Coordinates of C-alpha atoms in Angstrom, one line a residue:
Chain A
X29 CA 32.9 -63.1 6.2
X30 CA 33.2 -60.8 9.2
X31 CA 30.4 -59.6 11.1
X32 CA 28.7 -56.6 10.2
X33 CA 28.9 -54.3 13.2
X34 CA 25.9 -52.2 13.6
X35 CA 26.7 -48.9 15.3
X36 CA 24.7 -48.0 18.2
X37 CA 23.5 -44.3 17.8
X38 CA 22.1 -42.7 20.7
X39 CA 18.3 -42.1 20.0
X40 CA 18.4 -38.4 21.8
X41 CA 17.1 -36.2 19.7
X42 CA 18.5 -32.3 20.0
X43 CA 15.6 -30.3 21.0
X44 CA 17.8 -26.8 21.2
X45 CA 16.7 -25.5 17.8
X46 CA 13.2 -26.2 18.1
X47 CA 13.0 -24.4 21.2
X48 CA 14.7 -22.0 19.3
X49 CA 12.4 -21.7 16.9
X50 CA 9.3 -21.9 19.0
X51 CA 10.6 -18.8 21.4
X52 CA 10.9 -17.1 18.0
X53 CA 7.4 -17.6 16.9
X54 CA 5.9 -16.8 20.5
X55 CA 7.8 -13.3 21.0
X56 CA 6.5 -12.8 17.4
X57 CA 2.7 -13.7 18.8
X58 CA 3.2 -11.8 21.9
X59 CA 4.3 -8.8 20.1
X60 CA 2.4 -8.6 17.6
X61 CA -0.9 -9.5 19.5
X62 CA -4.2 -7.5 20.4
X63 CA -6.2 -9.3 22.5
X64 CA -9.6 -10.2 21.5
X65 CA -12.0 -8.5 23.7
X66 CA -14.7 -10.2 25.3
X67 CA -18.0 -9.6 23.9
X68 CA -21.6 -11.2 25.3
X69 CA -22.4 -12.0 21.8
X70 CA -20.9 -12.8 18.7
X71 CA -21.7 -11.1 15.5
X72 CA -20.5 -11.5 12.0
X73 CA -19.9 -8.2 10.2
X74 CA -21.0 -7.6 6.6
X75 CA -18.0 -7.0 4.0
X76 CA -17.0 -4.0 2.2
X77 CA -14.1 -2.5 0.0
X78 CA -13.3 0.1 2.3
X79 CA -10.0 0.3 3.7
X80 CA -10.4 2.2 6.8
X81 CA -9.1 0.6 10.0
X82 CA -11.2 0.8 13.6
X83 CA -9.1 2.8 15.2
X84 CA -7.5 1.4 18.1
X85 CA -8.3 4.2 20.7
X86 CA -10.7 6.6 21.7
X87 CA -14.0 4.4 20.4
X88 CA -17.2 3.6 21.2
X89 CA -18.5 0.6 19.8
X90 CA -22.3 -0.3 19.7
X91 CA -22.9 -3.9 19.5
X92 CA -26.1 -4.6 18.2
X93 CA -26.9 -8.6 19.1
X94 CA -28.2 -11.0 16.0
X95 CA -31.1 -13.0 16.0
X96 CA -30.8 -16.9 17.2
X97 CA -28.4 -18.7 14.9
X98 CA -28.5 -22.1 17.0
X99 CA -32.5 -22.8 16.6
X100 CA -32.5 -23.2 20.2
X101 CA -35.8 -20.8 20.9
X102 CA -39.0 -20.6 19.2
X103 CA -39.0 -16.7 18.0
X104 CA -34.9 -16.5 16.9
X105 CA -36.1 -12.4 17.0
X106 CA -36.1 -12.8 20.8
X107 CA -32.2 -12.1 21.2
X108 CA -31.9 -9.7 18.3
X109 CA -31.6 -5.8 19.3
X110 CA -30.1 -6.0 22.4
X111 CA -27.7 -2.5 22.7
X112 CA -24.5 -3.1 24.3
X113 CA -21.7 -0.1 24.5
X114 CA -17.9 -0.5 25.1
X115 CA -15.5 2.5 25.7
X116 CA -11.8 2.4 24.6
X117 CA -9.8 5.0 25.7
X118 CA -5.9 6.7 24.9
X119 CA -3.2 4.2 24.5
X120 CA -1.4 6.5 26.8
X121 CA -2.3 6.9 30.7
X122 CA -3.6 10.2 31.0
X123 CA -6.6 9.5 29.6
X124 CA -6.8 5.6 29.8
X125 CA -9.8 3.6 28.9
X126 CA -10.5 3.1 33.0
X127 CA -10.4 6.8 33.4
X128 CA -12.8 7.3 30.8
X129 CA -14.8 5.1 31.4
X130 CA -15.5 5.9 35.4
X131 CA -16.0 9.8 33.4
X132 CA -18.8 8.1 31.4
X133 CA -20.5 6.7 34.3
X134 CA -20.5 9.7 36.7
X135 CA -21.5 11.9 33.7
X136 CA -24.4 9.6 33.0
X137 CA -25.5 8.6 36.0
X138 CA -25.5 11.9 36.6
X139 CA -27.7 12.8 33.6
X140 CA -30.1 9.6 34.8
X141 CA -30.3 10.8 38.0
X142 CA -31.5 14.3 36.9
X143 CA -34.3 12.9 34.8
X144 CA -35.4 10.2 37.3
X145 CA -35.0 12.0 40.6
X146 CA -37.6 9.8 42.5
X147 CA -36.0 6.4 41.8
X148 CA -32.2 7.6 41.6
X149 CA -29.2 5.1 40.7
X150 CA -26.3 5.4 43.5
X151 CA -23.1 3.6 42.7
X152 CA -20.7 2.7 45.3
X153 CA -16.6 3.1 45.0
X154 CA -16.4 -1.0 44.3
X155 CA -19.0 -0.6 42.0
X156 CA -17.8 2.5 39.7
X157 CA -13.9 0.3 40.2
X158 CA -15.6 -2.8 38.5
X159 CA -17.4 -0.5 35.7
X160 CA -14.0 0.9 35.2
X161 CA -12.6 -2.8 33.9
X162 CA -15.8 -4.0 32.2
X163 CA -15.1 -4.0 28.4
X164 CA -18.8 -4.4 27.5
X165 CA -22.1 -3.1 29.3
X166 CA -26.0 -3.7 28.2
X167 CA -28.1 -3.2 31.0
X168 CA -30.5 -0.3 31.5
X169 CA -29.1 1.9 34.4
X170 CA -31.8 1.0 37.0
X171 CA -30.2 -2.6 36.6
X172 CA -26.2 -1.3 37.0
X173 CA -26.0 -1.7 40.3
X174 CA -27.0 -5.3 40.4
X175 CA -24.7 -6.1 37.0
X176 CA -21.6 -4.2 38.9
X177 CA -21.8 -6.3 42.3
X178 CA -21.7 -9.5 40.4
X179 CA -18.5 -11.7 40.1
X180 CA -17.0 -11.6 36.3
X181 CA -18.0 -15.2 35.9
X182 CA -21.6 -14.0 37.2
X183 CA -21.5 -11.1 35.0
X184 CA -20.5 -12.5 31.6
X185 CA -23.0 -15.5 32.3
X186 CA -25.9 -12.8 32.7
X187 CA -25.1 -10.8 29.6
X188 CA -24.3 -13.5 27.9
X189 CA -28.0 -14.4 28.0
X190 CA -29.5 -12.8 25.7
X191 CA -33.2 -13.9 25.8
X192 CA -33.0 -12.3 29.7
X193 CA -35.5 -9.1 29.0
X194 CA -33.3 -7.4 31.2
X195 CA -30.2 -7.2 29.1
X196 CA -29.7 -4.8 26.5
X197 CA -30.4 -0.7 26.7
X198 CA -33.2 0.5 26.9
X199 CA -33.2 2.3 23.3
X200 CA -37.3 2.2 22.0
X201 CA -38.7 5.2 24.2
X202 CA -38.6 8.6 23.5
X203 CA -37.4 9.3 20.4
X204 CA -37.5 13.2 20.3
X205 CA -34.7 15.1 21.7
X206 CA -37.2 17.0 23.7
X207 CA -38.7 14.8 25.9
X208 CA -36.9 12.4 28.7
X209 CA -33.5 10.6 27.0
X210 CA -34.2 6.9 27.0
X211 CA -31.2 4.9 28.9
X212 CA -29.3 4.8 25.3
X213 CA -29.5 8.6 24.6
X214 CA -28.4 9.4 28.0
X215 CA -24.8 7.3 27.5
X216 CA -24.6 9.0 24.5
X217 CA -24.8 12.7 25.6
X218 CA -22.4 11.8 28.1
X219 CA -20.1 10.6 25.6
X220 CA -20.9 13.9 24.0
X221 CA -20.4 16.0 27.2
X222 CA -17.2 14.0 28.5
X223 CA -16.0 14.3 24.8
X224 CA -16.2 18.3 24.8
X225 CA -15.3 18.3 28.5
X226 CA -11.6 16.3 27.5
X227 CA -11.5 18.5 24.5
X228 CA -11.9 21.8 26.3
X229 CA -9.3 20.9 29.3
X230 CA -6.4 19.3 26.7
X231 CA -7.3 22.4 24.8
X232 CA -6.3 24.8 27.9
X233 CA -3.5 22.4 28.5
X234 CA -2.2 23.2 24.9
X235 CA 0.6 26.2 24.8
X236 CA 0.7 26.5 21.2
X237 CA -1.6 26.6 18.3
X238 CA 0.5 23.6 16.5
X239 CA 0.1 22.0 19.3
X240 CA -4.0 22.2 20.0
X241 CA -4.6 21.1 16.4
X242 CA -2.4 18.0 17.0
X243 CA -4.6 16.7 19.7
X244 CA -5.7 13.3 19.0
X245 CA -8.2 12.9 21.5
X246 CA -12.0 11.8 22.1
X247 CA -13.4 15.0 21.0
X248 CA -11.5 15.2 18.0
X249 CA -12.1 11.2 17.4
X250 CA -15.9 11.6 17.6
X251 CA -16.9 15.2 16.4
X252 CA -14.9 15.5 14.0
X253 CA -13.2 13.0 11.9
X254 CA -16.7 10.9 12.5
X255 CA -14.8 7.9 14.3
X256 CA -15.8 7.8 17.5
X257 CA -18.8 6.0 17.4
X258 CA -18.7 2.6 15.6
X259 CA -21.8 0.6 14.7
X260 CA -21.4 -3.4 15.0
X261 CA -23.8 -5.8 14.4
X262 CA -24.8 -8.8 12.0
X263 CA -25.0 -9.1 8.7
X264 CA -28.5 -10.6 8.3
X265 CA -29.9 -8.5 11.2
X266 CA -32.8 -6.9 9.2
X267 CA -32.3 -3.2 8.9
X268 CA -35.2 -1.9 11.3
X269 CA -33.4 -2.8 14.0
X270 CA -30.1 -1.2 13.4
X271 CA -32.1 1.5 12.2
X272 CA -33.4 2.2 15.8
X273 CA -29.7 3.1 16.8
X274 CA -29.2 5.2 13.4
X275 CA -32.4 7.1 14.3
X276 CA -31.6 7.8 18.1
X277 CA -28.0 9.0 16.7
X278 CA -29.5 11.2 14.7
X279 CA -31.6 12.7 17.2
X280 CA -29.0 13.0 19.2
X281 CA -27.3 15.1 16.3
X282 CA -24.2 12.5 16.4
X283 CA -24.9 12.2 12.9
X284 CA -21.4 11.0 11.4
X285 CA -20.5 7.3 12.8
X286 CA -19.0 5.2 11.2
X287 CA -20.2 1.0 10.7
X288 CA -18.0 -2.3 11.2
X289 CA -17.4 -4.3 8.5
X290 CA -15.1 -6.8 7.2
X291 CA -12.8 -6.0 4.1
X292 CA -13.4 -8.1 0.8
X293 CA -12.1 -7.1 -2.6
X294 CA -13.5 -5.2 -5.1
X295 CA -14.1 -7.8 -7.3
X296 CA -16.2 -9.9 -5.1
X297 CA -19.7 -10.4 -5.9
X298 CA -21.5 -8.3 -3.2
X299 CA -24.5 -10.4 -3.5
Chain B
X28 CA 24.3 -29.2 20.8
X29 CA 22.7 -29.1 24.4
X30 CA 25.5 -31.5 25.5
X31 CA 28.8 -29.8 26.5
X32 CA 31.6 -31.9 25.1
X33 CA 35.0 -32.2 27.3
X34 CA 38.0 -32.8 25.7
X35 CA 39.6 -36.2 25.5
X36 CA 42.4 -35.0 24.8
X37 CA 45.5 -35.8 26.1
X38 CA 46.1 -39.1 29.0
X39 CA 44.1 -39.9 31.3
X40 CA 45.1 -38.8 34.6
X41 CA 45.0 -41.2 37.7
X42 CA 42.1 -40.9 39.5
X43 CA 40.8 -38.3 37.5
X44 CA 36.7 -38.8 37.6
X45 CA 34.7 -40.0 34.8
X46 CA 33.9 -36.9 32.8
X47 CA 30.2 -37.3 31.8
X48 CA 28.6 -35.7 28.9
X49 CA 25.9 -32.8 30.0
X50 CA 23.1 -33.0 28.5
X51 CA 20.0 -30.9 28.9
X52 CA 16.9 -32.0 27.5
X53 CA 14.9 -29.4 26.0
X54 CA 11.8 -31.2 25.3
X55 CA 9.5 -30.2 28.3
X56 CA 10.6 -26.5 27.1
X57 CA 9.0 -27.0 23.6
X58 CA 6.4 -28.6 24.7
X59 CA 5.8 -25.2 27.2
X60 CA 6.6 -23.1 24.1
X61 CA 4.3 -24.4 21.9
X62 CA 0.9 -24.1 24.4
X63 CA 2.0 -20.7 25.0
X64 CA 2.3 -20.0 20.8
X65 CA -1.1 -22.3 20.7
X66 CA -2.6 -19.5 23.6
X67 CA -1.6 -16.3 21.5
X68 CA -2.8 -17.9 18.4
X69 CA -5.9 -18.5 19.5
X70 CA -6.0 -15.2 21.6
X71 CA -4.9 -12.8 18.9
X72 CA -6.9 -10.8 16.6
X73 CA -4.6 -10.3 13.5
X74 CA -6.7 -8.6 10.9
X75 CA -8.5 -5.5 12.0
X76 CA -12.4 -4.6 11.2
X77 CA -12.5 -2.1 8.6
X78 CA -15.0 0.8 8.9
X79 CA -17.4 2.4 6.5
X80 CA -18.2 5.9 7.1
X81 CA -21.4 7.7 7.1
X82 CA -23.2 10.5 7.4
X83 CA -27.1 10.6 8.3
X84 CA -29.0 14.2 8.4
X85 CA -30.1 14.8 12.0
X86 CA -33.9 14.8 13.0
X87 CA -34.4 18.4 13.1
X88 CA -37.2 19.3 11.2
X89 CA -35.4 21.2 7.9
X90 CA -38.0 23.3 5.7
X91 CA -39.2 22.8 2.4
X92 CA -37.4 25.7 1.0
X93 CA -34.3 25.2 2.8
X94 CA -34.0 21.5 1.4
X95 CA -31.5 21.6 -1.7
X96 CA -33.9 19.9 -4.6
X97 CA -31.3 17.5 -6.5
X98 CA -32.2 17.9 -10.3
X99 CA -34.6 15.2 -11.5
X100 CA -32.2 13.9 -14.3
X101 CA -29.3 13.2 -11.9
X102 CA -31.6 11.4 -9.3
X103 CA -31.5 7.9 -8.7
X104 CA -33.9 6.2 -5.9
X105 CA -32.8 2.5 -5.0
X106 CA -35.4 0.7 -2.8
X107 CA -33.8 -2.5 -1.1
X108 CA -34.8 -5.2 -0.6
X109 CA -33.6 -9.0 0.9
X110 CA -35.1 -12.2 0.2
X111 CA -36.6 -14.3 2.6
X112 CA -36.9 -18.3 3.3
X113 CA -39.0 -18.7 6.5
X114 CA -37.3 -16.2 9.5
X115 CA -33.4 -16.2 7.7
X116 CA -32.4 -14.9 4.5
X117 CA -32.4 -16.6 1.5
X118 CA -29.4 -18.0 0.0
X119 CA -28.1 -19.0 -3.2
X120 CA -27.5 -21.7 -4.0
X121 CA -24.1 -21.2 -6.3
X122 CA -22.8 -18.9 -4.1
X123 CA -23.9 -19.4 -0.9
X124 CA -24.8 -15.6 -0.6
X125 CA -27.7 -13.8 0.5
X126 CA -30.3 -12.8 -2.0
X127 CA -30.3 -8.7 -2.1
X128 CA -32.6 -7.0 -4.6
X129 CA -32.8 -3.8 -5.9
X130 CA -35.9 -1.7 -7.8
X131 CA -34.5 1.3 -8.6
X132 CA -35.9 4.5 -11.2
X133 CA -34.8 7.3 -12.3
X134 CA -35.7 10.8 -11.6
X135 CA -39.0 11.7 -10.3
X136 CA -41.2 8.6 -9.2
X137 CA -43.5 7.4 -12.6
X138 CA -47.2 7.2 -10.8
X139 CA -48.5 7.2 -14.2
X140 CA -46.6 3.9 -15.0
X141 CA -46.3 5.1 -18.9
X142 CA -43.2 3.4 -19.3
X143 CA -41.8 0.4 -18.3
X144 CA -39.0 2.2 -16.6
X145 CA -40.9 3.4 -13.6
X146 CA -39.5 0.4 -11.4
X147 CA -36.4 -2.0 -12.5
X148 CA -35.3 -5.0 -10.6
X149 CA -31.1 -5.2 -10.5
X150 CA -28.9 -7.3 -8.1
X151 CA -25.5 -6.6 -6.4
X152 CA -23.0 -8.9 -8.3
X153 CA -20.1 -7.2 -8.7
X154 CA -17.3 -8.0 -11.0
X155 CA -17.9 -10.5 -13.8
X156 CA -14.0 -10.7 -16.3
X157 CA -13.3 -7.6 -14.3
X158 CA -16.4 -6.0 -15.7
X159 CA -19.4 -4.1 -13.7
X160 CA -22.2 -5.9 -13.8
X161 CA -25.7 -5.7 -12.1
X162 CA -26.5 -2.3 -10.4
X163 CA -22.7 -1.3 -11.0
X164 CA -22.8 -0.7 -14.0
X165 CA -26.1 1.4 -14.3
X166 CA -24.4 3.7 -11.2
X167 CA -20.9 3.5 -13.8
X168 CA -23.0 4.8 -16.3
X169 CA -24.4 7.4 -14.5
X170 CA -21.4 9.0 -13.1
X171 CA -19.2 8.1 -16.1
X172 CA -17.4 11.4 -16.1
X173 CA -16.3 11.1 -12.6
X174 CA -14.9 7.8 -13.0
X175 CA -13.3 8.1 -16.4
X176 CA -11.4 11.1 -14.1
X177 CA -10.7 8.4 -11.3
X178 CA -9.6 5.8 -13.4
X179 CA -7.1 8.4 -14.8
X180 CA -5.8 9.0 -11.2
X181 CA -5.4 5.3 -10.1
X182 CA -3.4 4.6 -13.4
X183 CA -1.2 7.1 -12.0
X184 CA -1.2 6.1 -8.7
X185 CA -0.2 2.9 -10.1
X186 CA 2.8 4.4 -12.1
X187 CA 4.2 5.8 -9.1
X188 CA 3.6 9.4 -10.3
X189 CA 1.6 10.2 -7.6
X190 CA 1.6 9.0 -3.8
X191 CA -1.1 7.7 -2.2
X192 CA -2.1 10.2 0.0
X193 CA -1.8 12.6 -3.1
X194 CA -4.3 9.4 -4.9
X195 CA -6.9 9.7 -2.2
X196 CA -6.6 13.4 -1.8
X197 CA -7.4 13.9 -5.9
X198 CA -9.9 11.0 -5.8
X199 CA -12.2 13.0 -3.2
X200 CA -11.9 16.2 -4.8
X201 CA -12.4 14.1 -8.0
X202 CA -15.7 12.6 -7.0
X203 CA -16.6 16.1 -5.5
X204 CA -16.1 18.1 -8.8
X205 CA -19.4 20.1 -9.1
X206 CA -18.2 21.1 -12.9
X207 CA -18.8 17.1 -13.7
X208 CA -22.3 15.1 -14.1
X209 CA -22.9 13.6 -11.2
X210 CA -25.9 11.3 -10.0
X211 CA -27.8 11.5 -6.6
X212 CA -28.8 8.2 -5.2
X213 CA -31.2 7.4 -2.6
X214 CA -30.9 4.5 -1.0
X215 CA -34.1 3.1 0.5
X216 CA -33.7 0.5 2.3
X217 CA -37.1 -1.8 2.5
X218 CA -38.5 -3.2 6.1
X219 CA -37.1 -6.6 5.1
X220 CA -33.4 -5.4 4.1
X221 CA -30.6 -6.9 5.9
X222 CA -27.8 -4.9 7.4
X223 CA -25.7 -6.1 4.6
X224 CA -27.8 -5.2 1.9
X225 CA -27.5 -1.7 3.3
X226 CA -24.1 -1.9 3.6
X227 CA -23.8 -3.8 0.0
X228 CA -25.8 -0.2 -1.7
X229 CA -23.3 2.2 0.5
X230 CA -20.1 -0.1 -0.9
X231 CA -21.4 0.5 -4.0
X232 CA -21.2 4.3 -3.8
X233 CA -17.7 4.3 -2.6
X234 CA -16.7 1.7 -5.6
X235 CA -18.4 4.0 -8.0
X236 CA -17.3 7.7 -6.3
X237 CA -20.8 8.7 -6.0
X238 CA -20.4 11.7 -3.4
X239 CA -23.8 12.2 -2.9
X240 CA -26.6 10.0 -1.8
X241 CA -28.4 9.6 1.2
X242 CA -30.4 6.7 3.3
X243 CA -34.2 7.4 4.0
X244 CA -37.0 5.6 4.4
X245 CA -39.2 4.7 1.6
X246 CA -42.0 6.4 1.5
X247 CA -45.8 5.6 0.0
X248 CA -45.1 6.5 -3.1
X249 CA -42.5 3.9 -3.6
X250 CA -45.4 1.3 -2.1
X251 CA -47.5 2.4 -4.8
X252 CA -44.5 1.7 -7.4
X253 CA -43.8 -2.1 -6.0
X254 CA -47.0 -3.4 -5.7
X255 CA -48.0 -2.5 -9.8
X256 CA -44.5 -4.0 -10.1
X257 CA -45.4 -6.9 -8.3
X258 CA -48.7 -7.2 -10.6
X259 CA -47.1 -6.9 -13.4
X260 CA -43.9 -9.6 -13.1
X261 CA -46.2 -11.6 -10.3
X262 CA -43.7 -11.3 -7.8
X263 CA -43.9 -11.0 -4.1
X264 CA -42.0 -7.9 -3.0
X265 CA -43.9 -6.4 -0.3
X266 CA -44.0 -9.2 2.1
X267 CA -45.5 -9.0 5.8
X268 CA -42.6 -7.9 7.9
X269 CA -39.9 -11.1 9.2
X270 CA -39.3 -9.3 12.4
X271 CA -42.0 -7.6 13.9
X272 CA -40.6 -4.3 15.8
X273 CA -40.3 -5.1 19.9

């Protein structure tokens, strides 16, 4: 009997169509990507059956922070109600979210400073640059100074702590229109003012009528269609608390906001 | 596939050098490939939030005479409420869901208590074989004409004879329609109500096209009405508040 000859077969294996494949799937990632932004807390959203999507631009999002989930403190109440606001502006660069941002901060520091004028916030070029890039804000304007020299890691480590008194708006004083504006109020006149301000400049800017009613911008995002302010916050955060931003809205007559939620089907228990 | 093949063909020349096979090894680039796909995935935000509009009145003082007086018989009141186990929510145990209560009446607030109708418990439950059940199905019944109208519309919609713009367009004017019976529900959410049990009673007025309600607070009269309805099923509705205000 003749000897069986075993071939030897090289033992490369062709790795050409899996990195094929691979490029394919990250240009479909990278494309189709929005990148999560960074929040000092993490909330779940209840569920509804409406469709509507957050828009992508021109938003202002009020995170409302959730009681203790982790058991670590005593009262889990401690970290609930803390106010945090994030801008978002234009997709395009005219009026980017930087831009409108550093408009929200001069407008309200501005605002601050007339109400306070003995202890009065100044904010330095470096400062007003860092506010510019910070996606998320909860500190009461007396602190901003402080929050905008720190280092990012500094920063996110600080408003990440929740049970620090110091983070969070101020939003429980005042609540008429015509007394002082708590810290809360204040931001959200000047998203009011800025708002009007953008509206009445693009407005100018506008040659013809067509083209003034086409104007997608903050104004038209917040007065109007009843966008431009979203609430956030957690699903078994009892409603008092949220009902403390509903009620300085309202006084604030930015009465038509709309509420984050996740979408579930019709069909779903809602219980 | 990486390696590029020479040709044999032919002799062999004198001298000629050894040809060798090229061969690029494409592991290390895969192995790149797939932390950056791992990075996006775990980066990326695929489904959007969905939003849930509303409208609140403003503070402003508004007189008694300028306030439009909805007609008893198409008033319903809805006072919330969320059940409790120590500081969280209570949850069920079947469905792992929180526990959301509703006591609703009808018209004008019964003080006399004559009936039995002056306060009724219902739950948020949805669907059951595709049917309304729980509160659903008492705010169905009330705005019946409206939704017999919108069903009518969505069968279209699904027949392709109208668009969907066109669907959402008729749908509002639909649940608008002054000429139909339509119900006005107050929601009242209790001190003890989550966000989602809010959220739960405003979902259920887009499911059912109510177009008008509104979210207040409740008032004394609705105290009066839970506690005899706590006496009379011995329940414990009004409980002292989980969260004390800061």
């Amino acid at each position: 009997m003749g000897k069986v000859k075993i071939k030897r077969k090289s033992t490369l294996i062709d790795m050409t169509a899996m990195s094929d494949v691979t490029v394919l799937l990250l240009t479909f990632f990278m494309l189709t990507s929005t990148f999560l932004q960074k929040e000092p807390t993490i909330v779940y959203t209840p569920s509804s059956v409406s469709e509507e999507k957050v828009p992508m631009n021109n938003l202002v999002t009020v995170l409302i922070s959730s009681a203790d989930k982790s058991g670590k403190y005593e009262d889990p109440s401690l970290l609930e109600g803390k106010i945090f606001i994030s801008f978002t502006g234009d997709a395009d660069s005219t009026l980017s979210s930087e831009k409108i941002r550093l408009m929200m901060l001069d407008e309200a520091v501005e605002l601050y400073n007339e109400q306070h004028k003995n202890n009065p916030v100044k904010l330095n070029g470096a400062e007003k640059a860092v506010f510019s890039q910070t996606n998320m804000f909860g500190v009461a304007f007396a602190d901003l100074p402080a929050l905008l020299s720190m280092s990012p890691t500094e920063r996110d480590k600080f408003q990440g702590d929740m049970a620090n008194p110091k983070v969070g708006i101020p939003i429980n004083d005042n609540k008429d229109y015509n007394g002082n504006l708590n810290d809360f109020q204040i931001w959200m006149k000047a998203i009011y003012n800025v708002a009007q301000r953008i509206n009445k400049e693009q407005g100018d800017m506008a040659a013809t009528p067509e083209e003034r009613s086409n104007l997608q911008n903050l104004y038209t995002a917040l007065m109007r269609k009843g966008q431009g302010i979203a609430i956030k916050a957690d699903k078994d955060t009892p409603f008092t608390t949220v009902q403390r931003v509903f009620d300085n809205l309202q006084t604030m007559k930015l009465n038509k906001f709309s509420l984050m939620t996740a979408l579930k089907s019709e069909d779903e228990p809602t219980q | 596939m990486a390696q590029i093949e020479q040709s044999d063909k032919g002799k062999k020349k004198k001298g000629a050098q050894k040809k060798i096979a090229i061969h690029v090894d494409f592991t290390p680039m895969v192995d790149m490939n797939m932390l950056l796909i791992t990075f996006f995935m775990l980066c990326t935000t695929m489904i959007k939030s969905q939003t849930l509009q509303i409208v609140l009145p403003t503070n402003e003082d508004v007189k008694k005479e300028n306030q439009n007086q909805a007609k008893a018989s198409e008033a319903i009141t809805m006072i919330l409420d969320t059940e409790y186990n120590g500081d969280k929510p209570a949850v069920d145990a079947e469905t792992g869901k929180t526990i959301h209560n509703i006591y609703y009446y009808e018209g004008v607030a019964d003080t006399t208590f004559s009936t039995d109708k002056y306060l009724r418990k219902e739950q948020f439950i949805g669907n059951q074989n595709r049917q309304p059940q729980g509160i659903r199905k008492i705010l169905r019944g009330k705005n019946e004409e409206v939704m017999a109208e919108y069903e009518k519309l969505k069968t279209q919609w699904k027949n392709k004879e109208i668009s969907k713009e066109e669907f959402a367009k008729l749908a509002k004017k639909n649940a608008g329609d002054s000429n139909k019976v339509r119900p006005v529900v107050v929601i009242k959410p209790g001190p003890n109500t989550t966000y989602e049990g809010l959220i739960n009673a405003v979902d259920e007025m887009n499911i059912n096209q109510i177009s008008r309600y509104s979210i207040e607070l409740p008032t004394h009269t609705d105290t009066v009405l839970l506690r005899h309805y706590e006496q009379a099923h011995n329940e414990t509705i009004i409980r002292p508040l989980v969260r004390k205000a800061k």
